[in-house]
Coordinates of C-alpha atoms in Angstrom, one line a residue:
M164 CA 20.9 -24.6 -6.8
V165 CA 24.8 -25.4 -6.1
R166 CA 24.4 -28.4 -8.8
I167 CA 23.0 -26.0 -11.5
E168 CA 25.6 -23.5 -10.8
E169 CA 28.5 -26.0 -11.2
E170 CA 27.0 -27.6 -14.6
K171 CA 26.6 -24.3 -15.7
S172 CA 30.0 -23.1 -15.3
I173 CA 31.4 -26.4 -16.8
A174 CA 29.3 -26.2 -19.9
Q175 CA 29.9 -22.9 -20.4
L176 CA 34.1 -23.5 -20.2
I177 CA 33.6 -26.7 -22.5
V178 CA 31.6 -24.6 -24.7
F179 CA 34.1 -21.8 -25.3
G180 CA 37.4 -23.3 -24.5
I181 CA 37.4 -26.8 -26.2
P182 CA 36.8 -24.6 -29.8
A183 CA 39.4 -22.1 -29.1
V184 CA 42.1 -24.8 -28.8
S185 CA 41.8 -26.0 -32.0
L186 CA 40.9 -22.7 -33.4
F187 CA 43.5 -20.7 -31.4
I188 CA 46.9 -20.1 -33.5
W189 CA 49.4 -17.8 -33.6
S190 CA 51.6 -17.2 -37.1
S191 CA 53.5 -14.4 -36.2
G192 CA 55.5 -14.1 -33.0
V193 CA 56.9 -17.8 -32.7
T194 CA 58.0 -20.4 -35.2
D195 CA 55.7 -23.1 -34.0
P196 CA 52.4 -21.6 -34.8
V197 CA 49.9 -24.3 -34.1
N198 CA 51.1 -26.9 -31.4
A199 CA 52.5 -24.9 -28.5
T200 CA 49.4 -22.1 -28.6
K201 CA 46.9 -25.0 -28.1
L202 CA 48.8 -26.4 -25.5
L203 CA 48.3 -22.9 -23.5
V204 CA 44.4 -22.9 -24.3
A205 CA 43.8 -26.4 -23.3
G206 CA 45.9 -26.0 -20.2
G207 CA 43.7 -22.6 -19.3
V208 CA 40.7 -25.0 -19.7
G209 CA 41.7 -28.4 -18.8
S210 CA 42.6 -26.7 -15.1
G211 CA 39.8 -24.9 -15.0
L212 CA 37.4 -27.7 -15.4
L213 CA 39.4 -29.8 -12.9
G214 CA 39.0 -27.0 -10.3
I215 CA 35.1 -27.3 -10.4
F216 CA 35.6 -30.9 -11.0
L217 CA 37.6 -31.1 -7.6
F218 CA 35.9 -28.2 -5.3
F219 CA 32.5 -29.5 -5.8
D220 CA 30.7 -32.4 -5.2
L221 CA 33.9 -34.8 -6.0
K222 CA 32.5 -37.6 -3.2
Q223 CA 29.1 -37.7 -5.5
S224 CA 31.3 -38.2 -8.6
F225 CA 33.6 -40.3 -7.7
T226 CA 30.6 -42.7 -6.3
N227 CA 29.1 -41.8 -9.8
F228 CA 32.3 -42.9 -12.4
K229 CA 35.1 -44.6 -9.8
K230 CA 35.7 -47.0 -12.9
Y231 CA 36.0 -44.1 -15.0
I232 CA 38.1 -41.7 -12.5
L233 CA 40.4 -44.9 -10.9
T234 CA 41.5 -46.2 -14.4
I235 CA 42.1 -41.9 -15.5
S236 CA 43.6 -41.8 -11.9
F237 CA 46.1 -44.8 -13.1
F238 CA 47.2 -43.4 -16.4
S239 CA 48.2 -40.4 -14.7
I240 CA 50.3 -42.0 -12.5
A241 CA 52.1 -44.6 -15.1
M242 CA 52.9 -41.4 -17.2
I243 CA 54.8 -39.7 -13.8
V244 CA 56.8 -42.9 -13.2
S245 CA 57.3 -42.6 -17.1
V246 CA 58.9 -39.4 -16.6
I247 CA 60.7 -40.1 -13.3
Y248 CA 62.5 -43.2 -15.3
S249 CA 63.2 -41.5 -18.6
D250 CA 66.9 -41.0 -19.8
S251 CA 65.0 -38.1 -21.7
P252 CA 65.3 -34.6 -20.6
L253 CA 63.1 -33.5 -18.2
T254 CA 61.4 -30.7 -20.0
Q255 CA 60.9 -32.6 -22.9
N256 CA 58.8 -35.3 -21.0
I257 CA 57.2 -32.2 -19.7
Y258 CA 56.1 -30.5 -22.2
G259 CA 56.8 -32.4 -25.2
S260 CA 59.2 -32.5 -28.2
Y261 CA 58.9 -29.5 -30.2
G262 CA 56.3 -29.3 -32.8
R263 CA 54.2 -31.9 -31.0
N264 CA 54.1 -31.1 -27.5
T265 CA 52.5 -34.1 -26.5
G266 CA 54.1 -34.4 -23.1
F267 CA 53.1 -35.0 -19.5
I268 CA 51.8 -32.1 -18.7
T269 CA 49.0 -31.9 -22.5
Y270 CA 48.1 -35.6 -21.2
L271 CA 47.2 -34.5 -17.6
F272 CA 45.6 -31.7 -19.1
L273 CA 43.6 -34.1 -21.2
C274 CA 42.2 -36.2 -18.3
F275 CA 41.4 -32.9 -16.0
I276 CA 39.2 -32.5 -19.3
A277 CA 37.6 -36.0 -19.4
L278 CA 37.1 -35.7 -15.6
G279 CA 35.3 -32.0 -15.8
V280 CA 33.0 -33.3 -18.4
L281 CA 31.6 -36.0 -16.1
K282 CA 29.3 -33.3 -14.3
I283 CA 27.2 -32.4 -17.3
S284 CA 23.5 -34.0 -16.8
K285 CA 21.2 -32.3 -18.5
A286 CA 20.6 -32.8 -22.6
Q287 CA 20.9 -29.2 -23.1
N288 CA 24.4 -28.9 -22.2
F289 CA 25.2 -32.3 -24.2
R290 CA 23.5 -30.5 -27.4
K291 CA 25.5 -27.6 -26.5
I292 CA 29.3 -29.9 -26.6
I293 CA 27.7 -31.1 -30.0
L294 CA 27.2 -27.8 -31.5
A295 CA 30.6 -26.3 -30.3
L296 CA 32.1 -29.3 -32.4
Q297 CA 30.5 -28.1 -35.2
F298 CA 31.1 -24.5 -34.8
T299 CA 34.8 -25.4 -35.1
G300 CA 33.8 -27.6 -38.2
F301 CA 32.2 -24.9 -39.5
I302 CA 34.9 -22.2 -38.8
N303 CA 37.4 -24.8 -40.6
M304 CA 35.2 -25.2 -43.3
I305 CA 35.1 -21.2 -44.4
Y306 CA 38.7 -21.0 -43.6
C307 CA 38.9 -23.8 -46.2
G308 CA 37.2 -22.3 -48.6
W309 CA 38.7 -18.9 -48.7
V310 CA 42.2 -20.4 -49.2
L311 CA 40.8 -22.7 -51.9
L312 CA 39.1 -19.6 -53.2
F313 CA 41.6 -16.4 -52.9
G314 CA 44.8 -18.1 -51.3
D315 CA 45.9 -18.6 -47.7
F316 CA 45.3 -15.2 -45.7
I317 CA 47.6 -16.5 -42.9
G318 CA 51.3 -16.1 -43.3
W319 CA 52.6 -19.5 -42.1
S320 CA 54.7 -22.1 -43.7
N321 CA 53.0 -24.6 -45.8
P322 CA 55.3 -27.2 -47.4
Y323 CA 52.5 -29.5 -48.1
G324 CA 50.9 -27.0 -50.5
D325 CA 47.0 -28.6 -49.4
I326 CA 44.8 -26.9 -47.0
L327 CA 46.2 -27.1 -43.0
G328 CA 42.7 -25.4 -41.3
F329 CA 43.5 -24.3 -37.9
F330 CA 45.4 -27.6 -37.2
G331 CA 48.6 -26.9 -39.4
N332 CA 48.4 -30.5 -41.1
P333 CA 46.5 -31.5 -44.2
N334 CA 45.8 -34.9 -42.2
F335 CA 44.4 -33.7 -39.1
I336 CA 41.8 -31.1 -40.8
S337 CA 41.0 -33.8 -43.2
S338 CA 39.9 -35.8 -39.7
F339 CA 38.8 -33.6 -37.6
L340 CA 36.7 -32.6 -41.1
G341 CA 35.2 -36.0 -41.2
M342 CA 34.4 -36.1 -37.4
F343 CA 32.8 -32.7 -38.5
I344 CA 30.7 -34.8 -41.3
G345 CA 29.7 -37.1 -38.9
T346 CA 27.6 -35.1 -36.6
L347 CA 26.5 -33.2 -39.7
F348 CA 25.1 -36.7 -40.9
V349 CA 22.5 -36.6 -38.1
Y350 CA 20.9 -34.4 -39.1
M351 CA 20.2 -35.4 -42.5
F352 CA 18.5 -39.0 -41.0
G353 CA 16.6 -37.3 -37.8
E354 CA 13.1 -36.6 -38.3
E355 CA 13.0 -34.7 -36.3
F356 CA 14.9 -32.0 -37.9
S357 CA 13.7 -29.4 -39.9
A358 CA 14.2 -29.0 -43.9
K359 CA 15.8 -26.2 -43.6
I360 CA 18.6 -27.8 -41.0
K361 CA 18.8 -30.8 -43.3
L362 CA 19.5 -28.4 -46.1
I363 CA 22.4 -26.5 -44.5
A364 CA 23.4 -29.7 -43.2
G365 CA 23.9 -31.2 -46.5
L366 CA 25.3 -28.1 -48.2
C367 CA 28.4 -28.3 -45.2
I368 CA 28.4 -32.0 -45.8
G369 CA 29.3 -31.2 -49.0
L370 CA 31.6 -28.7 -49.2
S371 CA 33.5 -30.4 -46.1
F372 CA 33.6 -33.6 -48.5
F373 CA 35.3 -31.3 -51.4
E374 CA 37.5 -30.0 -49.1
I375 CA 38.7 -32.9 -47.9
L376 CA 39.6 -34.7 -51.3
K377 CA 41.3 -31.5 -51.3
S378 CA 43.8 -32.2 -48.9
H379 CA 44.5 -35.3 -50.1
S380 CA 44.4 -36.7 -47.5
I381 CA 42.4 -40.1 -47.0
Q382 CA 41.8 -39.7 -43.3
G383 CA 38.8 -37.7 -43.6
I384 CA 37.2 -39.9 -46.0
V385 CA 37.8 -43.1 -43.9
V386 CA 35.9 -40.9 -40.8
S387 CA 33.5 -39.3 -43.1
A388 CA 32.5 -43.0 -44.3
I389 CA 32.8 -44.4 -41.2
G390 CA 30.4 -41.9 -40.0
F391 CA 28.0 -42.6 -42.5
G392 CA 27.4 -46.0 -41.8
L393 CA 27.2 -45.4 -38.2
V394 CA 24.2 -42.9 -37.9
L395 CA 22.8 -44.6 -41.2
Y396 CA 23.0 -48.0 -39.1
F397 CA 20.7 -46.4 -36.6
W398 CA 18.5 -44.7 -38.9
V399 CA 17.9 -48.5 -40.6
R400 CA 17.8 -50.0 -36.9
A401 CA 14.8 -47.4 -35.4
K402 CA 12.9 -48.1 -38.8
T403 CA 12.5 -52.1 -37.9
E404 CA 12.4 -54.7 -34.8
S405 CA 13.8 -57.3 -37.0
R406 CA 17.1 -58.4 -36.1
L407 CA 18.2 -60.0 -39.1
V408 CA 18.5 -56.7 -40.6
D409 CA 20.8 -55.6 -38.1
V410 CA 22.7 -58.7 -38.6
I411 CA 23.1 -58.3 -42.4
Y412 CA 23.7 -54.7 -42.0
L413 CA 26.6 -55.6 -39.6
S414 CA 28.0 -58.1 -41.6
F415 CA 27.8 -55.9 -44.9
G416 CA 30.0 -53.4 -43.0
F417 CA 32.3 -55.5 -41.7
L418 CA 33.0 -57.1 -45.5
I419 CA 33.4 -53.3 -46.9
S420 CA 36.0 -52.4 -43.9
L421 CA 37.9 -55.6 -44.8
I422 CA 38.1 -54.7 -48.0
A423 CA 39.1 -51.7 -47.7
L424 CA 42.1 -52.7 -45.0
L425 CA 43.4 -54.7 -47.7
G426 CA 42.9 -52.1 -50.0
S427 CA 45.3 -49.8 -47.5
L428 CA 48.1 -52.7 -47.8
K429 CA 47.7 -53.2 -52.0
K430 CA 45.9 -56.0 -52.0
G431 CA 41.8 -56.2 -53.1
P432 CA 39.9 -54.3 -55.4
L433 CA 40.3 -51.2 -53.5
D434 CA 44.3 -51.0 -53.7
F435 CA 43.7 -47.5 -55.5
I436 CA 43.8 -46.1 -51.6
Y437 CA 47.5 -47.5 -50.9
K438 CA 49.8 -45.0 -50.2
T439 CA 53.2 -44.9 -49.6
S440 CA 52.6 -43.2 -46.5
V441 CA 51.2 -46.7 -45.2
S442 CA 54.5 -48.2 -45.4
L443 CA 55.8 -45.6 -43.8
R444 CA 53.7 -46.0 -41.1
G445 CA 54.5 -50.1 -41.1
A446 CA 58.0 -48.3 -39.6
Y447 CA 57.5 -46.5 -37.1
W448 CA 54.5 -48.3 -35.9
D449 CA 57.4 -51.5 -35.7
A450 CA 59.7 -49.2 -34.2
G451 CA 57.3 -47.7 -31.3
I452 CA 56.6 -51.6 -30.3
K453 CA 59.8 -52.4 -30.0
M454 CA 60.2 -49.0 -27.7
G455 CA 57.7 -50.4 -25.4
M456 CA 59.1 -54.2 -25.5
E457 CA 62.6 -53.0 -24.4
H458 CA 61.1 -50.8 -21.6
P459 CA 58.0 -52.5 -20.8
L460 CA 57.6 -51.2 -17.2
T461 CA 58.9 -47.1 -18.1
G462 CA 59.0 -47.2 -21.6
V463 CA 61.3 -44.6 -22.8
G464 CA 59.8 -40.9 -21.6
M465 CA 57.0 -39.1 -22.8
D466 CA 57.2 -37.9 -26.2
S467 CA 60.6 -39.3 -25.9
Y468 CA 60.2 -41.3 -29.1
G469 CA 62.3 -39.3 -31.9
D470 CA 65.3 -40.4 -28.9
W471 CA 64.6 -43.7 -29.7
Y472 CA 63.6 -44.1 -33.7
R473 CA 67.0 -44.9 -35.3
R474 CA 68.4 -47.6 -32.5
T475 CA 65.0 -49.2 -32.8
R476 CA 63.9 -49.3 -36.2
S477 CA 64.8 -52.5 -38.2
E478 CA 67.9 -52.4 -40.9
S479 CA 65.3 -52.4 -44.1
A480 CA 63.6 -49.1 -42.1
A481 CA 67.4 -47.4 -42.4
T482 CA 68.4 -48.9 -45.8
V483 CA 65.2 -49.5 -48.1
L484 CA 62.1 -47.4 -46.8
P485 CA 61.7 -45.0 -45.4
G486 CA 65.7 -45.0 -45.8
P487 CA 68.3 -43.6 -43.5
K488 CA 67.3 -39.6 -43.9
T489 CA 63.9 -40.1 -43.0
I490 CA 62.7 -40.2 -39.6
S491 CA 59.8 -39.8 -37.0
N492 CA 59.1 -38.4 -33.7
T493 CA 55.8 -40.3 -33.2
A494 CA 54.5 -43.6 -34.0
H495 CA 52.0 -42.2 -36.2
N496 CA 49.7 -44.6 -34.3
V497 CA 47.8 -42.9 -30.7
F498 CA 47.8 -46.3 -28.9
I499 CA 51.6 -47.4 -30.1
D500 CA 52.7 -43.8 -28.8
L501 CA 51.6 -44.5 -25.5
F502 CA 53.0 -47.8 -24.9
S503 CA 56.2 -46.5 -26.3
N504 CA 56.4 -43.7 -24.3
G505 CA 55.2 -45.3 -20.9
G506 CA 55.5 -49.1 -21.4
W507 CA 52.2 -51.7 -20.8
P508 CA 51.7 -49.4 -17.2
L509 CA 50.5 -46.4 -19.5
L510 CA 49.1 -48.4 -22.7
I511 CA 46.5 -50.7 -20.6
P512 CA 45.2 -47.7 -18.2
Y513 CA 44.1 -45.7 -21.5
L514 CA 42.9 -49.0 -23.3
G515 CA 40.5 -49.1 -20.1
I516 CA 39.4 -45.6 -21.0
V517 CA 38.8 -46.3 -24.5
L518 CA 37.2 -49.7 -23.1
I519 CA 35.0 -47.9 -20.3
V520 CA 33.4 -45.5 -23.2
A521 CA 32.7 -48.9 -25.0
I522 CA 31.3 -49.9 -22.8
S523 CA 28.8 -47.0 -22.2
S524 CA 28.2 -46.3 -25.7
L525 CA 26.8 -50.0 -25.8
R526 CA 24.5 -49.5 -22.6
I527 CA 23.0 -47.0 -24.3
F528 CA 22.9 -48.8 -27.7
L529 CA 20.6 -51.6 -26.3
R530 CA 18.8 -49.2 -24.3
S531 CA 16.1 -48.9 -27.1
R532 CA 15.9 -48.8 -31.2
K533 CA 15.1 -45.4 -31.5
M534 CA 17.1 -42.7 -32.5
D535 CA 18.9 -40.8 -30.1
P536 CA 20.4 -37.6 -31.8
I537 CA 22.8 -36.5 -28.8
F538 CA 24.1 -40.1 -28.5
I539 CA 24.7 -41.0 -32.0
A540 CA 26.3 -37.4 -32.8
L541 CA 28.7 -37.9 -29.2
L542 CA 29.4 -41.4 -30.6
T543 CA 30.4 -40.5 -34.3
G544 CA 32.7 -38.2 -33.2
W545 CA 34.4 -40.1 -30.7
L546 CA 34.5 -42.7 -32.9
G547 CA 36.1 -40.9 -36.0
Y548 CA 38.5 -39.7 -33.2
Q549 CA 39.6 -43.4 -32.0
M550 CA 39.5 -44.1 -35.8
Q551 CA 42.3 -41.4 -37.2
S552 CA 44.3 -42.1 -33.6
I553 CA 45.1 -45.7 -35.1
I554 CA 46.6 -44.3 -38.4
S555 CA 47.4 -40.6 -37.1
I556 CA 49.0 -38.5 -34.6
N557 CA 47.6 -37.0 -31.2
Q558 CA 47.4 -33.7 -32.4
I559 CA 46.1 -31.5 -29.5
G560 CA 43.0 -29.8 -31.4
L561 CA 41.9 -32.9 -31.9
A562 CA 42.7 -34.8 -28.9
V563 CA 40.6 -32.6 -26.7
W564 CA 37.5 -33.6 -28.7
G565 CA 38.5 -37.2 -28.5
W566 CA 38.9 -37.1 -24.9
L567 CA 36.0 -34.5 -24.8
L568 CA 33.6 -37.3 -26.4
G569 CA 34.7 -40.0 -24.4
G570 CA 33.7 -38.9 -21.3
A571 CA 30.4 -37.1 -22.3
I572 CA 29.2 -41.1 -23.8
V573 CA 30.6 -41.9 -19.8
A574 CA 28.0 -39.0 -18.1
Y575 CA 25.6 -39.6 -20.9
E576 CA 24.8 -42.9 -19.9
F577 CA 24.8 -42.5 -16.3
H578 CA 22.7 -39.3 -16.9
T579 CA 19.8 -40.8 -18.8
R580 CA 19.8 -44.4 -16.5
A581 CA 16.2 -45.0 -16.2
E582 CA 16.5 -44.9 -12.7
F583 CA 18.4 -41.5 -12.3
K584 CA 16.5 -38.9 -10.9
I585 CA 18.3 -35.4 -11.1
E586 CA 16.0 -33.8 -8.4
S587 CA 17.4 -36.3 -5.5
K588 CA 20.5 -35.7 -6.9
I589 CA 19.7 -31.6 -6.1
S590 CA 18.1 -32.4 -3.0
G591 CA 20.6 -34.5 -1.5
K592 CA 23.0 -31.9 -1.7
N593 CA 24.2 -31.3 2.2
H594 CA 24.1 -28.2 4.2
F595 CA 28.0 -27.5 4.0
A596 CA 28.1 -27.8 0.1
A597 CA 25.8 -25.1 -0.4
K598 CA 27.2 -23.0 2.2
R599 CA 30.5 -23.0 0.8
A600 CA 29.1 -22.7 -2.7
S601 CA 27.5 -19.2 -1.7
V602 CA 31.1 -17.8 -0.4
I603 CA 33.0 -19.6 -3.6
S604 CA 31.2 -19.8 -6.6
P605 CA 32.2 -22.8 -9.5
G606 CA 32.6 -19.7 -11.7
L607 CA 35.6 -17.9 -9.2
V608 CA 37.1 -21.9 -8.9
G609 CA 37.1 -22.2 -12.6
G610 CA 38.6 -18.8 -12.9
I611 CA 41.0 -19.4 -10.7
F612 CA 42.5 -22.8 -11.8
V613 CA 42.6 -21.5 -15.5
T614 CA 44.9 -18.9 -14.6
L615 CA 46.9 -21.4 -12.7
G616 CA 46.8 -23.8 -16.2
L617 CA 47.5 -21.2 -18.4
L618 CA 50.9 -20.5 -16.2
I619 CA 51.5 -24.1 -16.3
A620 CA 51.4 -24.6 -20.3
S621 CA 52.6 -21.2 -21.0
P622 CA 56.8 -22.1 -21.1
P623 CA 57.1 -23.8 -24.5
L624 CA 54.9 -20.8 -26.0
T625 CA 57.0 -18.2 -24.1
A626 CA 60.2 -20.2 -24.9
D627 CA 59.3 -20.2 -28.6
S628 CA 58.2 -16.8 -28.6
K629 CA 61.7 -15.4 -27.4
W630 CA 63.5 -17.8 -29.8
K631 CA 61.9 -16.5 -32.7
S632 CA 62.4 -12.5 -31.7
A633 CA 65.9 -13.5 -31.1
L634 CA 66.2 -15.7 -34.8
D635 CA 64.7 -12.2 -36.5
S636 CA 67.1 -9.9 -34.9
R637 CA 70.3 -11.6 -36.4
D638 CA 71.9 -10.8 -33.3
A639 CA 74.6 -13.8 -31.9
R640 CA 74.7 -12.3 -28.4
R641 CA 70.3 -13.0 -28.1
I642 CA 70.6 -16.5 -29.6
I643 CA 72.9 -17.4 -27.1
V644 CA 70.3 -15.6 -24.4
A645 CA 67.9 -17.2 -25.6
L646 CA 69.2 -20.6 -25.3
Q647 CA 69.4 -19.7 -21.4
P648 CA 67.2 -22.2 -19.4
G649 CA 64.8 -20.9 -17.0
Y650 CA 60.9 -21.8 -16.2
L651 CA 59.6 -19.6 -19.2
N652 CA 62.2 -20.7 -21.5
P653 CA 62.2 -24.6 -21.2
S654 CA 65.8 -26.0 -23.3
D655 CA 65.0 -28.0 -26.3
S656 CA 67.2 -30.0 -28.3
N657 CA 65.4 -28.3 -31.8
R658 CA 66.5 -24.6 -30.4
Y659 CA 70.0 -25.8 -30.1
A660 CA 70.5 -27.7 -32.9
Q661 CA 69.3 -24.9 -34.8
A662 CA 71.4 -22.6 -32.9
V663 CA 75.1 -24.2 -33.9
G664 CA 73.8 -24.3 -37.4
L665 CA 72.9 -20.8 -37.2
L666 CA 76.2 -20.1 -35.0
A667 CA 78.7 -22.0 -37.4
A668 CA 77.2 -20.6 -40.8
S669 CA 78.1 -17.3 -39.7
N670 CA 81.7 -18.3 -39.1
L671 CA 81.2 -18.6 -35.3
N672 CA 82.7 -21.2 -34.6
D673 CA 84.0 -21.4 -31.1
L674 CA 80.2 -19.6 -29.9
A675 CA 79.0 -22.9 -32.6
H676 CA 81.2 -25.2 -30.7
Q677 CA 80.4 -23.9 -27.4
V678 CA 76.4 -24.5 -27.8
A679 CA 76.9 -27.7 -29.4
I680 CA 78.8 -28.9 -26.2
E681 CA 75.3 -27.4 -24.4
A682 CA 73.3 -29.3 -26.8
V683 CA 75.0 -32.9 -25.9
Q684 CA 75.2 -32.2 -22.1
Y685 CA 71.3 -31.4 -22.2
N686 CA 70.0 -34.5 -24.3
K687 CA 72.9 -37.4 -24.4
D688 CA 70.2 -39.2 -27.3
S689 CA 69.5 -36.7 -29.8
T690 CA 71.7 -37.5 -33.1
D691 CA 71.0 -34.1 -34.0
A692 CA 73.0 -32.7 -31.0
W693 CA 76.3 -35.4 -31.8
A694 CA 76.0 -34.6 -35.6
N695 CA 76.3 -30.9 -35.0
L696 CA 79.6 -32.0 -33.1
Y697 CA 81.4 -33.8 -35.3
S698 CA 80.9 -31.3 -38.0
L699 CA 82.2 -28.5 -36.3
P700 CA 85.9 -27.5 -38.0
N701 CA 86.8 -26.9 -34.2
A702 CA 86.0 -30.1 -32.6
T703 CA 89.1 -31.9 -31.0
V704 CA 89.7 -35.4 -32.5
E705 CA 88.0 -37.0 -29.0
E706 CA 84.9 -34.9 -29.3
K707 CA 84.4 -36.1 -32.9
A708 CA 85.4 -40.2 -32.0
T709 CA 83.2 -39.6 -28.9
A710 CA 80.5 -38.3 -31.2
F711 CA 80.9 -40.6 -34.0
S712 CA 80.5 -44.0 -31.2
N713 CA 77.4 -42.0 -30.2
L714 CA 76.3 -42.0 -33.6
K715 CA 76.5 -45.3 -34.0
R716 CA 74.7 -46.0 -30.9
L717 CA 71.7 -44.3 -31.8
D718 CA 71.6 -44.9 -35.5
P719 CA 73.5 -48.8 -35.5
F720 CA 71.9 -49.6 -39.0
N721 CA 72.6 -46.6 -41.0
P722 CA 75.9 -47.3 -43.5
D723 CA 77.0 -43.7 -42.5
V724 CA 76.0 -41.8 -40.0
T725 CA 77.6 -38.9 -40.4
A726 CA 75.2 -38.1 -43.7
R727 CA 73.0 -35.4 -43.1

């Protein structure tokens, strides 16, 4: 009974909570409607899952998944080391940079999600995970369709001019719709599904792919193609016992992938795939790798790539392409991002996490040639996330699915082993665990930890809400007050930079100067902070000289560091 209630609480939290992470936005009360809001929900869900994971039968979970749990633990420890030794502001390391929020606590919550899903053992609950992803995809599909037909009813700024979904970016919605499509292909090829389900799945695939094309993002096309190819392979494999068919199919798939890769580099028959953004990513990747190589044991700090990009980019990147004014606060590659953030001690455990999921997938794959819809859908979604993570940003609404599906595959591999008997696990519960469960239920523990997680994750959102209110008031005093640091109002380089610009534009130069000094004290590696101080007419000669020296330090290849 303990096991049943525990798994039920975990499944409910996942099925309702993870879609909420991807779908929750708040466009009216904050300046960033996407990232801080998703962090808040992820904090509640991740912490709730951790509470149930820790409080109920932790010893058995550790026995079953020792390597996976230890690898995630090493990953978490490496993040702590990165935060401790980083020169970047502590609040930036913890909560992440503005517009990203992929700092320490975000990755910690993702780790909690990956651990919590290990408690899932029943096939019906694994199906619910897949349905949760498909529900999220369906809601995004409907919203994007509405936007294309009637316009956007959400009052947020859209500089892209393309569909955004509930992710705030065409690339992110494109990738997620690709993951959604990949799981739907399972219905199309699965013989156990009715014609009605196949029809609905086919319509959703068609509409979602049309929306991917309208997003003008190649990522969703790539992810969809991988999903289709993977599901088709499993279908072909189930139809024949011939190993030769496997070899021919996989060889053909490898050839197509190679041609597509060359096309993305503007070579071969598919050179139309190439986009300028590929060249930009090359510059971002190069800078991120350099950060990790120069700080191999600690990295530059969690979500601190933006403070280091200018000083680690190549001379060509600073002067030719992308050029001196084009910057980034992420490597556009999750693996390189983590390498730059925490060096080898952070990258290696992350690679280990991915490898364990891959090995679990291989074990399931080798057991039988029959189509397993649950496994194929989990694998398709996870591989889709991994593919987009190689060429894109670790957006919270997407990342929760990557970590959830990875943990689900590890759990599914264990709980579908022939020698595993769920009944023996239930009967093996000791009396102490049963007695404790009768007093404190998994739901109660989960609820307490959800509340704790919301409190931990709320500061970026409350700070942004306070800042938005101050901006709307057009009151200089409220802007100054909104900059005062506190637990629910962590400081942020972006807000400091905005404040200096607003105050200077209003001819409040004394206040602007005061805030500019606070900005460089808060983050001595912020190029914007030093540039603002340098530009103020009432900055002293000494301050301008110091600012110019730091601008050259932070942007050594820029021929004119004072140009903005």
